Each structure stands twice: as structure tokens, then as C-alpha cells.
PDB file of C-alpha atoms and ligand atoms in Angstrom:
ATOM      1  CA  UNK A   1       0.000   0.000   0.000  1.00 49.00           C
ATOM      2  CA  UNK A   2       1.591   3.384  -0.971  1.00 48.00           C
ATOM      3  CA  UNK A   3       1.167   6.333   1.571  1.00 50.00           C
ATOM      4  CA  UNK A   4      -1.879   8.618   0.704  1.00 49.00           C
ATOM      5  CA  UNK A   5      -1.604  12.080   1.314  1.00 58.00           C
ATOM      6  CA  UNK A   6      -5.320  12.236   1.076  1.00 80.00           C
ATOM      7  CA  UNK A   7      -6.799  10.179   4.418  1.00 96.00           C
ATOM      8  CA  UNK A   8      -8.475   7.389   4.244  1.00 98.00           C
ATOM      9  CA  UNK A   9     -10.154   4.564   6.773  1.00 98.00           C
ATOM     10  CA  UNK A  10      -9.999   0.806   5.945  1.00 98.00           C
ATOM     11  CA  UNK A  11     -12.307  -1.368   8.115  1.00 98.00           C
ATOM     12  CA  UNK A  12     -10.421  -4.248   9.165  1.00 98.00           C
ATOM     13  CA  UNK A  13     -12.220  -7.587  10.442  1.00 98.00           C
ATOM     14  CA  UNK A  14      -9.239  -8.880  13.073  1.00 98.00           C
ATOM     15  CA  UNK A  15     -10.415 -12.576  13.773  1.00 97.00           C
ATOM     16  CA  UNK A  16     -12.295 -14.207  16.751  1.00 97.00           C
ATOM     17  CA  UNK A  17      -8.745 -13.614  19.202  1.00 96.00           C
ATOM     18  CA  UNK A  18      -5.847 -15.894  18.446  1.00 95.00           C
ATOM     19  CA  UNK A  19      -3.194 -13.597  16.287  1.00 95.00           C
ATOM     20  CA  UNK A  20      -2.631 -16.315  14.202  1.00 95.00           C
ATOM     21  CA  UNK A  21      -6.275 -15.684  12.424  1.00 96.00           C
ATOM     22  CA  UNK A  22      -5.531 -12.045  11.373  1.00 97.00           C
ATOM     23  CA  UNK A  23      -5.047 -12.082   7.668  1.00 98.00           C
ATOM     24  CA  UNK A  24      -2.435 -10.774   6.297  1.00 98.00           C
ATOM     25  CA  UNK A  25      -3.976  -7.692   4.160  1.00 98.00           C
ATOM     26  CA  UNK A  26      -4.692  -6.702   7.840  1.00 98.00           C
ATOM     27  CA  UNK A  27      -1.118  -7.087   9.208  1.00 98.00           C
ATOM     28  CA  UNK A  28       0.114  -4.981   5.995  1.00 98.00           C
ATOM     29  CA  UNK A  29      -2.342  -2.616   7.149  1.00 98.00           C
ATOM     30  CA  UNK A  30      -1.799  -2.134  10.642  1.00 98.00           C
ATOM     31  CA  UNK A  31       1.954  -2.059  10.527  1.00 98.00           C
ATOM     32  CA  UNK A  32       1.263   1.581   7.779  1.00 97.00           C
ATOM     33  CA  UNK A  33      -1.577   2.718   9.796  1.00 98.00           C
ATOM     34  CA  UNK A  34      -0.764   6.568  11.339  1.00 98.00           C
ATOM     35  CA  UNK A  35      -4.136   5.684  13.379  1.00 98.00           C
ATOM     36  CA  UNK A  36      -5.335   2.263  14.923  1.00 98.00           C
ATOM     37  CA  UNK A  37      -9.398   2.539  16.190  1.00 98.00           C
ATOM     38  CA  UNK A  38     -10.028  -0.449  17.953  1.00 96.00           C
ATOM     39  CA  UNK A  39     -12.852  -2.241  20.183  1.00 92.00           C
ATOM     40  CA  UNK A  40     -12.652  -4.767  22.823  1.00 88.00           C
ATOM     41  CA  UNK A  41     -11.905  -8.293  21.869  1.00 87.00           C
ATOM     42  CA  UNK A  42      -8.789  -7.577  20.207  1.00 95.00           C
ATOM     43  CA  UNK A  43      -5.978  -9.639  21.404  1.00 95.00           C
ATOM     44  CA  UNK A  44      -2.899  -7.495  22.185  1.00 95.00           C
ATOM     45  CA  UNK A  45      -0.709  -9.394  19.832  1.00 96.00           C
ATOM     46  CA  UNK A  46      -2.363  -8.117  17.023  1.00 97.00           C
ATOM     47  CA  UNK A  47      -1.684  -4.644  17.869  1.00 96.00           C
ATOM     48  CA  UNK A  48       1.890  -5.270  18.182  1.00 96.00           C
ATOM     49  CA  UNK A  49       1.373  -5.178  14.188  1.00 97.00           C
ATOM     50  CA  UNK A  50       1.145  -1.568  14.824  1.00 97.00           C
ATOM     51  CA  UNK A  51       4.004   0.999  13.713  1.00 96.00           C
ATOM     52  CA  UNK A  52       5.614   2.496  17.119  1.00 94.00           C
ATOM     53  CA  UNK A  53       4.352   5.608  16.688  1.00 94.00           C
ATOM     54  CA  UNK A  54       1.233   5.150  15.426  1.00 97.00           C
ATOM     55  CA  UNK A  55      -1.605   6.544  17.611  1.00 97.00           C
ATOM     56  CA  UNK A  56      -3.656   3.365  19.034  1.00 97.00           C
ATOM     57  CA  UNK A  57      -7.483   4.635  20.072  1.00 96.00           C
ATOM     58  CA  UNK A  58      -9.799   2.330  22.084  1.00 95.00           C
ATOM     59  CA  UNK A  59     -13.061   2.762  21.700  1.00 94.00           C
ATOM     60  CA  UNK A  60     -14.542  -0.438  23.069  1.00 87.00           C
ATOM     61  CA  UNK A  61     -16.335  -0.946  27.426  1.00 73.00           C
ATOM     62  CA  UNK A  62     -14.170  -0.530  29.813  1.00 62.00           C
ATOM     63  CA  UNK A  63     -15.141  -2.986  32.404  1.00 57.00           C
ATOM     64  CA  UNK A  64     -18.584  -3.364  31.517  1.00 57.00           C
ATOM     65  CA  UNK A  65     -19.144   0.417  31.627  1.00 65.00           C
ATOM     66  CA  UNK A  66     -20.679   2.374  28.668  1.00 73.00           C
ATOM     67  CA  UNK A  67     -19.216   2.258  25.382  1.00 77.00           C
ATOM     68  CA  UNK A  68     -18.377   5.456  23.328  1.00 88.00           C
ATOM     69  CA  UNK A  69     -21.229   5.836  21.463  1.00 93.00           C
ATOM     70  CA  UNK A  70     -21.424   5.151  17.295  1.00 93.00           C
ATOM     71  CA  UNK A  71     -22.112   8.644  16.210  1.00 95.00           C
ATOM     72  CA  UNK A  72     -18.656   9.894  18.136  1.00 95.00           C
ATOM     73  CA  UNK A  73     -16.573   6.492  16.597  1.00 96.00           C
ATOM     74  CA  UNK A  74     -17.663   7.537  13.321  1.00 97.00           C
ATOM     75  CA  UNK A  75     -16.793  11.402  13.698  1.00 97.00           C
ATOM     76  CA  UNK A  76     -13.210  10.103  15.392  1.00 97.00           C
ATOM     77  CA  UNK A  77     -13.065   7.950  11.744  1.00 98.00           C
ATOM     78  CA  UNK A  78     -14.025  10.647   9.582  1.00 98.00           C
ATOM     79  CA  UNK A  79     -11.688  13.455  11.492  1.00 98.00           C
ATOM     80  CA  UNK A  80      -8.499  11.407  11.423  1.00 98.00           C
ATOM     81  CA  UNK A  81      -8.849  10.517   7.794  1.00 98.00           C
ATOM     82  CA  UNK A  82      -9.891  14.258   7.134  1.00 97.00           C
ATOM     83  CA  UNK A  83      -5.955  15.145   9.113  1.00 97.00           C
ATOM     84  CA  UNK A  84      -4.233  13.284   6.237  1.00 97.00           C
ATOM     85  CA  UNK A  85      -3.859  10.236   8.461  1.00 98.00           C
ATOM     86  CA  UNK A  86      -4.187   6.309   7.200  1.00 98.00           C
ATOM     87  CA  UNK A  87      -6.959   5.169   9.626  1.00 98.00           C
ATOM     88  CA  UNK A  88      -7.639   1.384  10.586  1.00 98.00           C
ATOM     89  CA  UNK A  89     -10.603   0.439  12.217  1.00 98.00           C
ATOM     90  CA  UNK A  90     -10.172  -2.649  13.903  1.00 98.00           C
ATOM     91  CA  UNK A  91     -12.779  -4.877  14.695  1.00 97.00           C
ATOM     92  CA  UNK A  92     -13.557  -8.299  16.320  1.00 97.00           C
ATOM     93  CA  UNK A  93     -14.151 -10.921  13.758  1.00 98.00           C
ATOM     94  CA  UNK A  94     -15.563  -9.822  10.683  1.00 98.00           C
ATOM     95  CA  UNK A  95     -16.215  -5.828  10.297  1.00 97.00           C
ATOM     96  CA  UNK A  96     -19.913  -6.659   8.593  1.00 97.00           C
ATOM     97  CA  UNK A  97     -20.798  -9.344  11.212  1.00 97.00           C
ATOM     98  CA  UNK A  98     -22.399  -8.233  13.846  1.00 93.00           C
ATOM     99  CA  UNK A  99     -20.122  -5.693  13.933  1.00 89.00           C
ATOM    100  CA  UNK A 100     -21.123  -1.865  12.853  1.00 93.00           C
ATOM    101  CA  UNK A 101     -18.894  -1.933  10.132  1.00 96.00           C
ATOM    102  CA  UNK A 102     -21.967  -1.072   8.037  1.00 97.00           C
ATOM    103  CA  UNK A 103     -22.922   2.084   9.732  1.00 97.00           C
ATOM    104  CA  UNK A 104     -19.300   2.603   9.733  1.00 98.00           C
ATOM    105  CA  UNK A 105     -19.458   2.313   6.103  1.00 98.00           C
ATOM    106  CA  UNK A 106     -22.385   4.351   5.324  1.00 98.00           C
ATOM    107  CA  UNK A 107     -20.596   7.336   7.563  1.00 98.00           C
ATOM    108  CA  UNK A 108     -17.611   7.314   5.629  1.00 98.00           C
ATOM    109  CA  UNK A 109     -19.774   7.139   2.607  1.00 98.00           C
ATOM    110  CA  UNK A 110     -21.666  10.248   3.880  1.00 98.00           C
ATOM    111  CA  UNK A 111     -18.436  11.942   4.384  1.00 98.00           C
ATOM    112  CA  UNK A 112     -16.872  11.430   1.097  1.00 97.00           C
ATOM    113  CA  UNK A 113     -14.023   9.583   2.856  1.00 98.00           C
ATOM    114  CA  UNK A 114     -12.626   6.900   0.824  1.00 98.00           C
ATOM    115  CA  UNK A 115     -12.737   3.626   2.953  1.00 98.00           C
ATOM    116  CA  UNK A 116     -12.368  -0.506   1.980  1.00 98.00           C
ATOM    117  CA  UNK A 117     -13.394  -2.862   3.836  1.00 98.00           C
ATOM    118  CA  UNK A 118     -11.091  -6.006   5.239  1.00 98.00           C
ATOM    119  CA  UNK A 119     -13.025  -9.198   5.869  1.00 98.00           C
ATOM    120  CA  UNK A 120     -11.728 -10.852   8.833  1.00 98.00           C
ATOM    121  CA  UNK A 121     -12.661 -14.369   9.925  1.00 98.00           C
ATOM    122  CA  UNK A 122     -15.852 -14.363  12.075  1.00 98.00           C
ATOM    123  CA  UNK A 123     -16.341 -15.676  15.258  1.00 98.00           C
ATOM    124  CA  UNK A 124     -19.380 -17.299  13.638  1.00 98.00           C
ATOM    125  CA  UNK A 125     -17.420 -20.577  12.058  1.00 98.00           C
ATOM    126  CA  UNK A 126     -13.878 -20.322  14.420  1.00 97.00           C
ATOM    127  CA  UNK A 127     -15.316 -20.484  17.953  1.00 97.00           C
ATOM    128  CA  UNK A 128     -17.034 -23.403  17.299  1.00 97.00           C
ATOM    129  CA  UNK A 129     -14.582 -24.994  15.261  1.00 97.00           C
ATOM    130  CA  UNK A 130     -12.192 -24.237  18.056  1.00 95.00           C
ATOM    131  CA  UNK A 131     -14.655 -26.421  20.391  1.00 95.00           C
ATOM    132  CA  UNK A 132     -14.379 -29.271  17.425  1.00 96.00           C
ATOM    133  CA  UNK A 133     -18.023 -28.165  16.044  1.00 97.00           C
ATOM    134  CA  UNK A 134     -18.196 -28.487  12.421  1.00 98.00           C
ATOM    135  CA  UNK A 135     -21.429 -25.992  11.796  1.00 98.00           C
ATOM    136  CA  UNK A 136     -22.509 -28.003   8.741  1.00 98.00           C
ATOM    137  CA  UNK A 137     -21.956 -31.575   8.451  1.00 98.00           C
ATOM    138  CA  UNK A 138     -23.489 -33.761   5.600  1.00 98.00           C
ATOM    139  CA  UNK A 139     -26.424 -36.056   6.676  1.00 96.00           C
ATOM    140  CA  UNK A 140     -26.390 -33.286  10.104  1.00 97.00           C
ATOM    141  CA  UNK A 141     -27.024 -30.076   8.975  1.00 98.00           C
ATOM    142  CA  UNK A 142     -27.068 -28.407   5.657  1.00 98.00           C
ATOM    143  CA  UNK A 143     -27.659 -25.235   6.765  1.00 98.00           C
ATOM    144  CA  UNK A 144     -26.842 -22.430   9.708  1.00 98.00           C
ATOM    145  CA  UNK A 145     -28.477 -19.776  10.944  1.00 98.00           C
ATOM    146  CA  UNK A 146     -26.972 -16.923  12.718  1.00 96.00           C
ATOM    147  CA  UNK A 147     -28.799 -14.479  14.805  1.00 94.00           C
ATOM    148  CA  UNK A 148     -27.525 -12.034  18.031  1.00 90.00           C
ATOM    149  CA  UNK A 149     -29.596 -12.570  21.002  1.00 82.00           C
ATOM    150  CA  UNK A 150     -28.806  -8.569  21.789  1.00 74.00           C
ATOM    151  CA  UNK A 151     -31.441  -6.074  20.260  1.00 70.00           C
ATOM    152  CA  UNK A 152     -31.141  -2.555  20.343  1.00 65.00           C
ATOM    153  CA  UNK A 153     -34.365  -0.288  21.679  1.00 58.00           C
ATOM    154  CA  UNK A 154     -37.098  -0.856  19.231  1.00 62.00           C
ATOM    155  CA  UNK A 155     -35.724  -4.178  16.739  1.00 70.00           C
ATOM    156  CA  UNK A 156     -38.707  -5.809  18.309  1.00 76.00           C
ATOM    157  CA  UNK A 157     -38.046  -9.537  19.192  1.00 81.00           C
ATOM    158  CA  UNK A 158     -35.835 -12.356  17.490  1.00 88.00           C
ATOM    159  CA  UNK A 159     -38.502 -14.887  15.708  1.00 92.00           C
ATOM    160  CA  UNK A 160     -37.817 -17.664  17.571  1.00 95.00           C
ATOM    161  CA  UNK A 161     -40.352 -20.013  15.419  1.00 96.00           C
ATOM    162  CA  UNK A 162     -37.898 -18.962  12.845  1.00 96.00           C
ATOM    163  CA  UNK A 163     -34.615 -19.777  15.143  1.00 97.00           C
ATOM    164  CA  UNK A 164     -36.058 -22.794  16.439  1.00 98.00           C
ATOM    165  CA  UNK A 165     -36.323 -24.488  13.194  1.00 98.00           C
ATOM    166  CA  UNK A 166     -32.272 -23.790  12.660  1.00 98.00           C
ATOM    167  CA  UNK A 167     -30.660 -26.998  11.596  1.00 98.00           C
ATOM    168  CA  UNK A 168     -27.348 -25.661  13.104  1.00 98.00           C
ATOM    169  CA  UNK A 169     -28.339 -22.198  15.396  1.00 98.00           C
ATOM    170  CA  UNK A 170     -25.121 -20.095  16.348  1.00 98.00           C
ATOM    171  CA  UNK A 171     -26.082 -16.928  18.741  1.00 96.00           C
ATOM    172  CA  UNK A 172     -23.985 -13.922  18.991  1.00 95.00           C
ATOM    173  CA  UNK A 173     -23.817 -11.828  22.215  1.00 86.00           C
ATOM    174  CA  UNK A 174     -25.820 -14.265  23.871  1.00 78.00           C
ATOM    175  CA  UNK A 175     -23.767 -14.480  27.253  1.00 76.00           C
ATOM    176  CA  UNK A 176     -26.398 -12.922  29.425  1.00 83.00           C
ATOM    177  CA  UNK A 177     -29.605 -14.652  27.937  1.00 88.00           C
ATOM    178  CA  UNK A 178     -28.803 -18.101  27.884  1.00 94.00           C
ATOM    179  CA  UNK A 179     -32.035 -18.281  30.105  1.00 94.00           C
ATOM    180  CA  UNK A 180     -34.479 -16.628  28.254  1.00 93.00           C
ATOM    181  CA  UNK A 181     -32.866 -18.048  25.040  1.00 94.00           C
ATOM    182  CA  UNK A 182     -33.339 -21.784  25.461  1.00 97.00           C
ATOM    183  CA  UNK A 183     -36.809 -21.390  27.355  1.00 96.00           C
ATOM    184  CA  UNK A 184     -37.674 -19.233  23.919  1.00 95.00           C
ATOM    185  CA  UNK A 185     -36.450 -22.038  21.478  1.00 97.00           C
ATOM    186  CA  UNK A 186     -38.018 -25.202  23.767  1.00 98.00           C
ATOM    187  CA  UNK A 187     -41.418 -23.331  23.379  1.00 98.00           C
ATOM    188  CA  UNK A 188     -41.099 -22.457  19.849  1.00 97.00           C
ATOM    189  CA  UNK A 189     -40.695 -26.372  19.534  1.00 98.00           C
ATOM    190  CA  UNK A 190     -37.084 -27.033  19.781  1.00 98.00           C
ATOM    191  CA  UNK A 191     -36.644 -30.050  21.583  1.00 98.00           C
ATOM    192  CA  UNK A 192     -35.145 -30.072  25.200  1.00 98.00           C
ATOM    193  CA  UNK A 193     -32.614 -32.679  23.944  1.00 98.00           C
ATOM    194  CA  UNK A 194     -31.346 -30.698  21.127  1.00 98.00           C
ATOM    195  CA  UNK A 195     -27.271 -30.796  21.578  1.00 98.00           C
ATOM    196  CA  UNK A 196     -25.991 -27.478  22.735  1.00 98.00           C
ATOM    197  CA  UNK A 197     -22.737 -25.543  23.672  1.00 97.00           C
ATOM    198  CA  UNK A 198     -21.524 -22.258  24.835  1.00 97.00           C
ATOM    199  CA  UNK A 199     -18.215 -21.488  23.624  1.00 96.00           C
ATOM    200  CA  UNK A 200     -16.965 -18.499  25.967  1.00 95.00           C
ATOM    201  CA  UNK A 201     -13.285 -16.636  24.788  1.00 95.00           C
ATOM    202  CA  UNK A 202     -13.076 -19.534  21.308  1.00 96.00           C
ATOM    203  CA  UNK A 203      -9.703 -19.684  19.827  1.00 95.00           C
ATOM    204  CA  UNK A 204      -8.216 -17.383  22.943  1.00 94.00           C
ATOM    205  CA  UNK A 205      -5.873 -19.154  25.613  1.00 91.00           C
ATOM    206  CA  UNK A 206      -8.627 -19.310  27.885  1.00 92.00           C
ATOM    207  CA  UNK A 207     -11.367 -20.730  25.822  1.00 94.00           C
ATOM    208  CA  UNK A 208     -13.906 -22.925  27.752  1.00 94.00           C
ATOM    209  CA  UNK A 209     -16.408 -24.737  25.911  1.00 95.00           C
ATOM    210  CA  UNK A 210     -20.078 -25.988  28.403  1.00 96.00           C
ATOM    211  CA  UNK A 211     -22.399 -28.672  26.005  1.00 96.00           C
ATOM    212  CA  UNK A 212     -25.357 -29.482  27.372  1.00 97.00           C
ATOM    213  CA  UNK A 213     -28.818 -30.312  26.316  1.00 98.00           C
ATOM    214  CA  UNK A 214     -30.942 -27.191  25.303  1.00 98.00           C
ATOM    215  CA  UNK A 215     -33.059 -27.863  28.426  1.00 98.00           C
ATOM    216  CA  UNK A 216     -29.724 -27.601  30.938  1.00 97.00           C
ATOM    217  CA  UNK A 217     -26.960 -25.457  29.149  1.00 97.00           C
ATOM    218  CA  UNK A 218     -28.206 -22.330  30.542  1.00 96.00           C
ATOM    219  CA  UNK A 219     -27.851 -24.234  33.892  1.00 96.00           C
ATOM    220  CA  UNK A 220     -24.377 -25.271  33.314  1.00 96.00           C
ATOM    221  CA  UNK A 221     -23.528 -22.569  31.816  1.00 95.00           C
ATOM    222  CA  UNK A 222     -24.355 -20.527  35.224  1.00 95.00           C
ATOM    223  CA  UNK A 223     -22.207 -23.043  37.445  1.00 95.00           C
ATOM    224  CA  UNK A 224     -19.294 -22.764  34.938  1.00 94.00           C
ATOM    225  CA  UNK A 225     -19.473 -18.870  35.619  1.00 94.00           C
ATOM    226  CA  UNK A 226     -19.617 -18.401  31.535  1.00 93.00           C
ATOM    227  CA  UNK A 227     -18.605 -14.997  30.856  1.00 91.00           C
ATOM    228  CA  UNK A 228     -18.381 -12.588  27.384  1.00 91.00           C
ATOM    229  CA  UNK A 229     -17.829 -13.219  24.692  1.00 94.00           C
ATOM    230  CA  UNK A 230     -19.889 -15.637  24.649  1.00 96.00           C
ATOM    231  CA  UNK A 231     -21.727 -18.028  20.967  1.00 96.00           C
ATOM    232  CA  UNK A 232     -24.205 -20.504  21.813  1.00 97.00           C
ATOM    233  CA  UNK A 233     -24.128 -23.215  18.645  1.00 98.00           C
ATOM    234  CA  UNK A 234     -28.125 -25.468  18.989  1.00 98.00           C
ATOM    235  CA  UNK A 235     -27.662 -28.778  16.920  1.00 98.00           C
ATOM    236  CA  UNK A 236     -27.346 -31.574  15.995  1.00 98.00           C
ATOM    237  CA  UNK A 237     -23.598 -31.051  15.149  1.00 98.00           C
ATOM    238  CA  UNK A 238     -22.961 -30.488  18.277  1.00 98.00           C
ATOM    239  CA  UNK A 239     -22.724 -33.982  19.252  1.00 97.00           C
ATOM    240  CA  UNK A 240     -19.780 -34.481  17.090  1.00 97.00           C
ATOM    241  CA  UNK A 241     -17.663 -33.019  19.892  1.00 95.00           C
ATOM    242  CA  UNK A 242     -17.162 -36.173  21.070  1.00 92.00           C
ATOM    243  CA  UNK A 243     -16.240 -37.896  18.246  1.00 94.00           C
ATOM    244  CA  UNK A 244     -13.755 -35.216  17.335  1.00 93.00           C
ATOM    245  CA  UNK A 245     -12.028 -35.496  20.395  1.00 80.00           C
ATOM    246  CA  UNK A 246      -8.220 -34.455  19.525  1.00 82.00           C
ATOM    247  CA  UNK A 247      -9.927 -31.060  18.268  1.00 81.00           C
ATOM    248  CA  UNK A 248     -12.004 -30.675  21.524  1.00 75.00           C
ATOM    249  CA  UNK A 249      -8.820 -31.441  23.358  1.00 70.00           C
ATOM    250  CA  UNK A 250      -6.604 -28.807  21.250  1.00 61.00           C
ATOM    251  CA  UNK A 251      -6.540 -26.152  24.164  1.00 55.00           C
ATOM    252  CA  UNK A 252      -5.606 -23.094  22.157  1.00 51.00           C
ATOM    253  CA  UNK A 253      -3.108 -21.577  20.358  1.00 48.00           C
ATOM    254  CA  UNK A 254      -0.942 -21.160  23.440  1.00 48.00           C
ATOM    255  CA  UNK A 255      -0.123 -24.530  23.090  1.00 49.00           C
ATOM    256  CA  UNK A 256       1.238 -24.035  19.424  1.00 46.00           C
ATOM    257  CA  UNK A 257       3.760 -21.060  20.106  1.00 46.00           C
ATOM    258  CA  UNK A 258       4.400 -21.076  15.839  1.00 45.00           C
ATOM    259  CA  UNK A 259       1.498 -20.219  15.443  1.00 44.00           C
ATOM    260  CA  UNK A 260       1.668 -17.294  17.133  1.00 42.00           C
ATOM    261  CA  UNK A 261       2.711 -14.156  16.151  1.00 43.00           C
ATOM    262  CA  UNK A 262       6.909 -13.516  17.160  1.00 41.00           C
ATOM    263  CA  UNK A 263       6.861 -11.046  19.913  1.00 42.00           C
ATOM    264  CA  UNK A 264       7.370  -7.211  19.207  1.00 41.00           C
ATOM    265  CA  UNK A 265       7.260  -8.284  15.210  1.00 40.00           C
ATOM    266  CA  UNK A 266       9.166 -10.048  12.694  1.00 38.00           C
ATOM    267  CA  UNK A 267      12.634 -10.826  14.256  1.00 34.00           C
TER     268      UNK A 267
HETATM  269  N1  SAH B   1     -17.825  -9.162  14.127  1.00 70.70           N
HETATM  270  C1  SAH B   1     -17.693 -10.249  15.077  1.00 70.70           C
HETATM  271  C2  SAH B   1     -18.906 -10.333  16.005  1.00 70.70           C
HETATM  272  C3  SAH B   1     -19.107  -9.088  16.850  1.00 70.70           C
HETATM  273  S1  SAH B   1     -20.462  -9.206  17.940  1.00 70.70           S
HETATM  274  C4  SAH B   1     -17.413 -11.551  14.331  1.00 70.70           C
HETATM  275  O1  SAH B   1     -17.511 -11.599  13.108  1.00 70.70           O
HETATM  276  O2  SAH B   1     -17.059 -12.524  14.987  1.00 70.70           O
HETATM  277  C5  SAH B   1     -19.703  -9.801  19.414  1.00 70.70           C
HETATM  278  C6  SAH B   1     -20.163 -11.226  19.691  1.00 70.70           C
HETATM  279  O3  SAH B   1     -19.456 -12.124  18.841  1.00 70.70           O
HETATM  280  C7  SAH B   1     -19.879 -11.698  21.084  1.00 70.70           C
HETATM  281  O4  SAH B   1     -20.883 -11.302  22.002  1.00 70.70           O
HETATM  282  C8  SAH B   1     -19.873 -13.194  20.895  1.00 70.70           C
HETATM  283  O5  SAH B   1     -21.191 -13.708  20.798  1.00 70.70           O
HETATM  284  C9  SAH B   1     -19.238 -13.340  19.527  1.00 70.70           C
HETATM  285  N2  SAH B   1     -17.782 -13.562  19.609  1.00 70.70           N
HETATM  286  C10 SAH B   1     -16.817 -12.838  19.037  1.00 70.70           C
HETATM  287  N3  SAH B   1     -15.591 -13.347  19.294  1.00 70.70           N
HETATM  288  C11 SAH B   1     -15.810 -14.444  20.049  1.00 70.70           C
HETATM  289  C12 SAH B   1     -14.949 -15.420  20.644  1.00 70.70           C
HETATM  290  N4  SAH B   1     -13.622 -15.372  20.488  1.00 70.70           N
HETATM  291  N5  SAH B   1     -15.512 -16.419  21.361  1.00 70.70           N
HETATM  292  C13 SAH B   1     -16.852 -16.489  21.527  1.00 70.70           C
HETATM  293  N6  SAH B   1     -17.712 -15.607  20.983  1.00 70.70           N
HETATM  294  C14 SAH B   1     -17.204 -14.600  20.254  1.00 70.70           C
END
């Protein structure tokens, strides 16, 4: 990438945690960004990408408090790349996944600032492939459905009829509603024995992974002190934990130091 004098932002998906799933159009990016934005859920090795000097900007919770609200990320965006400066937006995952990068988008848009977007690999097939879940599996399940168990003021609620007939159902952000979630999908008809898992931190070094029945994960889930973030996979292919078991018993990239990205960069 050549140095713009004009700014610009690129939206940058950074994986579900371990380093080792940031692509590498995202590494080239980081390490010639003047300005890093970036939410929660970003492992720090990823930011060692980062040049020195280039000015790193969280905009994510701070334990549990209030995030800085969209309208003020986007005019952060829009003023840095107005300054001249090579902005990367960092997200969790994938930047169009659950993750703003749309409104992001449309901002930038608005502003006439030029922008690209950087898929990153979503949480949505890594964290359960990190808890040996395939989320489609011939003769299992041919097809997934993803929904976020979060809704803003307003959205109305998720159609669980809809959910409940998921062959394989991953939830985002569903950490603090495992509750209301499985008592919503057992009375849209989902069967209490339906395989289930939560997959809390997936691909990070401190990944847990509860499977349970739909009727008792939330349960479990509770007494395992489950915390964010959090996907809950419903399915059939959820019994194929067992089965997979060197995959289930892969801890995590910490185990794999290769994998990992060298520390402080590419000595
Ligand atoms: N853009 C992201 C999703 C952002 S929404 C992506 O593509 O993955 C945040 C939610 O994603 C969390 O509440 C959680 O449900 C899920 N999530 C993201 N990373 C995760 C991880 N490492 N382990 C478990 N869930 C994760």
C-alpha cells in the first residue's frame, strides 16, 4: 500500500482472538496505519502489528461500563482521515458481522471519505470450530443460521419459530440470555434434547467450551461462571464433539507457540 496524502479509513475484520487468524492484508495494514481505532476483543498481539508511533485509540467498554457511542466512533473515523492520516478500524471478527462496520461504512460514505473494507474471519465458524463443532456436516445439517440474542431499543423480538427451526443455530452476544434463550427455542418447539454448547473466549488461551442439552446449558452454563464473549451453537452437530475429540482437546493456540505471532514483530 503506498502512503496517501489524502486520508483514508480501511475497516479491518481482526479474527475471533488468536493472532494467528488475522489475515495478512490486515497485518500490511496495521503495521502503515498513522491511526489504529479499535474495540474490545482484540488480542494485544495483534496490535503489536502496529508501527511504534502510530496513535492506538480504544473505543470499546471498559469494564462493563458504557461504550463510546457510534455517532462519536464515526466522527473520530471521519476526522483522522480528514488530518491526512491512514486510519484502521479494527474490529472483532468480521467488520460486517455483527459488527457496525456497516454504519461505519455508510458514515464514511456520507463523508466522502474513501474507505475498503477487510473481511476478517468471524467468530461465527472459528469459535465453534475451536470447540471441534463443524457448523454443517453432511447427513447433520445443511444449513446455519446466525442471529444475536442482543437487540437494540425498538428491533422488536428475534422470531424464535424462525430460530427454532435452525438446523445448526449459532447466537452472537448471547452471554447474558442463555435463560431466556433456550426457554424461547423449547417453546417455539425445539426439543429439550437438542445438543448445545456455549463457547466463551473460542480460539483465545482461555477458551472454555459448556455442552449441554438445550433444556440444561443455561444451567451449566451458570455453574461454569460463563462470561463474554460468549456463541451458543443449537444442533445436531454439536454432538460431534465427542467424536472429534483431539480437536475438543486442542486447548488453544498457546499450546502451538508457531502459530503465534513472534513477539514485538518479525525478528
Ligand atoms: N464481528 C464479530 C462479532 C461481533 S459481535 C465476528 O464476526 O465474529 C460480538 C459477539 O461475537 C460476542 O458477544 C460473541 O457472541 C461473539 N464472539 C466474538 N468473538 C468471540 C470469541 N472469540 N468467542 C466467543 N464468541 C465470540
Amino acid at each position: 500500500m503506498s502512503r496517501r496524502t489524502k486520508g483514508c479509513v480501511y475497516l479491518v475484520g481482526a479474527g475471533p482472538g488468536d493472532p494467528g487468524l488475522l489475515t495478512l492484508r490486515a497485518a500490511r495494514l496495521l503495521a502503515e496505519a498513522d491511526t489504529v481505532v479499535h474495540d474490545r476483543l482484540i488480542h494485544p498481539a495483534v496490535l503489536e502489528h502496529a508501527r511504534p508511533h502510530a496513535r492506538i485509540l480504544y473505543v470499546g467498554k471498559e469494564g462493563g461500563g458504557e461504550s463510546v457511542r457510534q455517532e462519536d466512533i464515526h466522527t473520530l473515523l471521519i476526522a483522522q482521515a480528514r488530518l491526512g492520516r491512514t486510519v484502521v478500524r479494527l474490529k472483532g471478527g468480521d467488520p460486517f458481522v455483527f459488527g457496525r462496520g456497516g454504519e461505519e461504512a455508510l458514515a464514511l460514505e456520507a463523508a466522502g471519505i474513501p474507505y475498503e473494507v477487510v473481511p476478517g474471519v468471524s467468530s461465527l465458524a472459528a469459535v465453534p470450530a475451536a470447540a471441534a463443532i463443524p457448523i454443517t456436516h453432511r447427513g447433520l445439517s445443511g444449513s446455519v443460521t446466525f442471529a444475536t440474542a442482543h437487540r437494540t431499543e425498538g428491533a422488536g423480538a428475534p422470531d424464535w419459530q424462525h430460530l427454532a427451526r435452525a438446523e445448526t443455530l449459532v447466537l452472537f452476544m448471547a452471554g447474558g440470555r442463555l435463560e431466556e434463550t433456550a426457554h424461547a427455542l423449547m417453546s417455539a418447539g425445539r426439543a429439550p434434547t437438542t445438543p448445545a454448547a456455549v463457547v466463551e473466549a473460542g480460539t483465545w488461551e482461555h477458551q472454555r467450551v459448556v455442552e449441554a442439552p438445550l433444556s440444561s446449558i443455561a444451567g451449566q452454563a451458570r455453574e461454569a461462571d460463563v462470561g463474554s464473549p460468549a456463541l451458543l451453537v443449537v444442533g445436531a452437530v454439536v454432538s460431534l464433539r465427542s467424536q472429534l475429540r483431539s480437536l475438543a482437546m486442542r486447548p488453544t493456540a498457546a499450546d502451538f507457540p508457531l502459530l503465534q505471532v513472534a513477539e514485538g514483530g518479525h525478528e
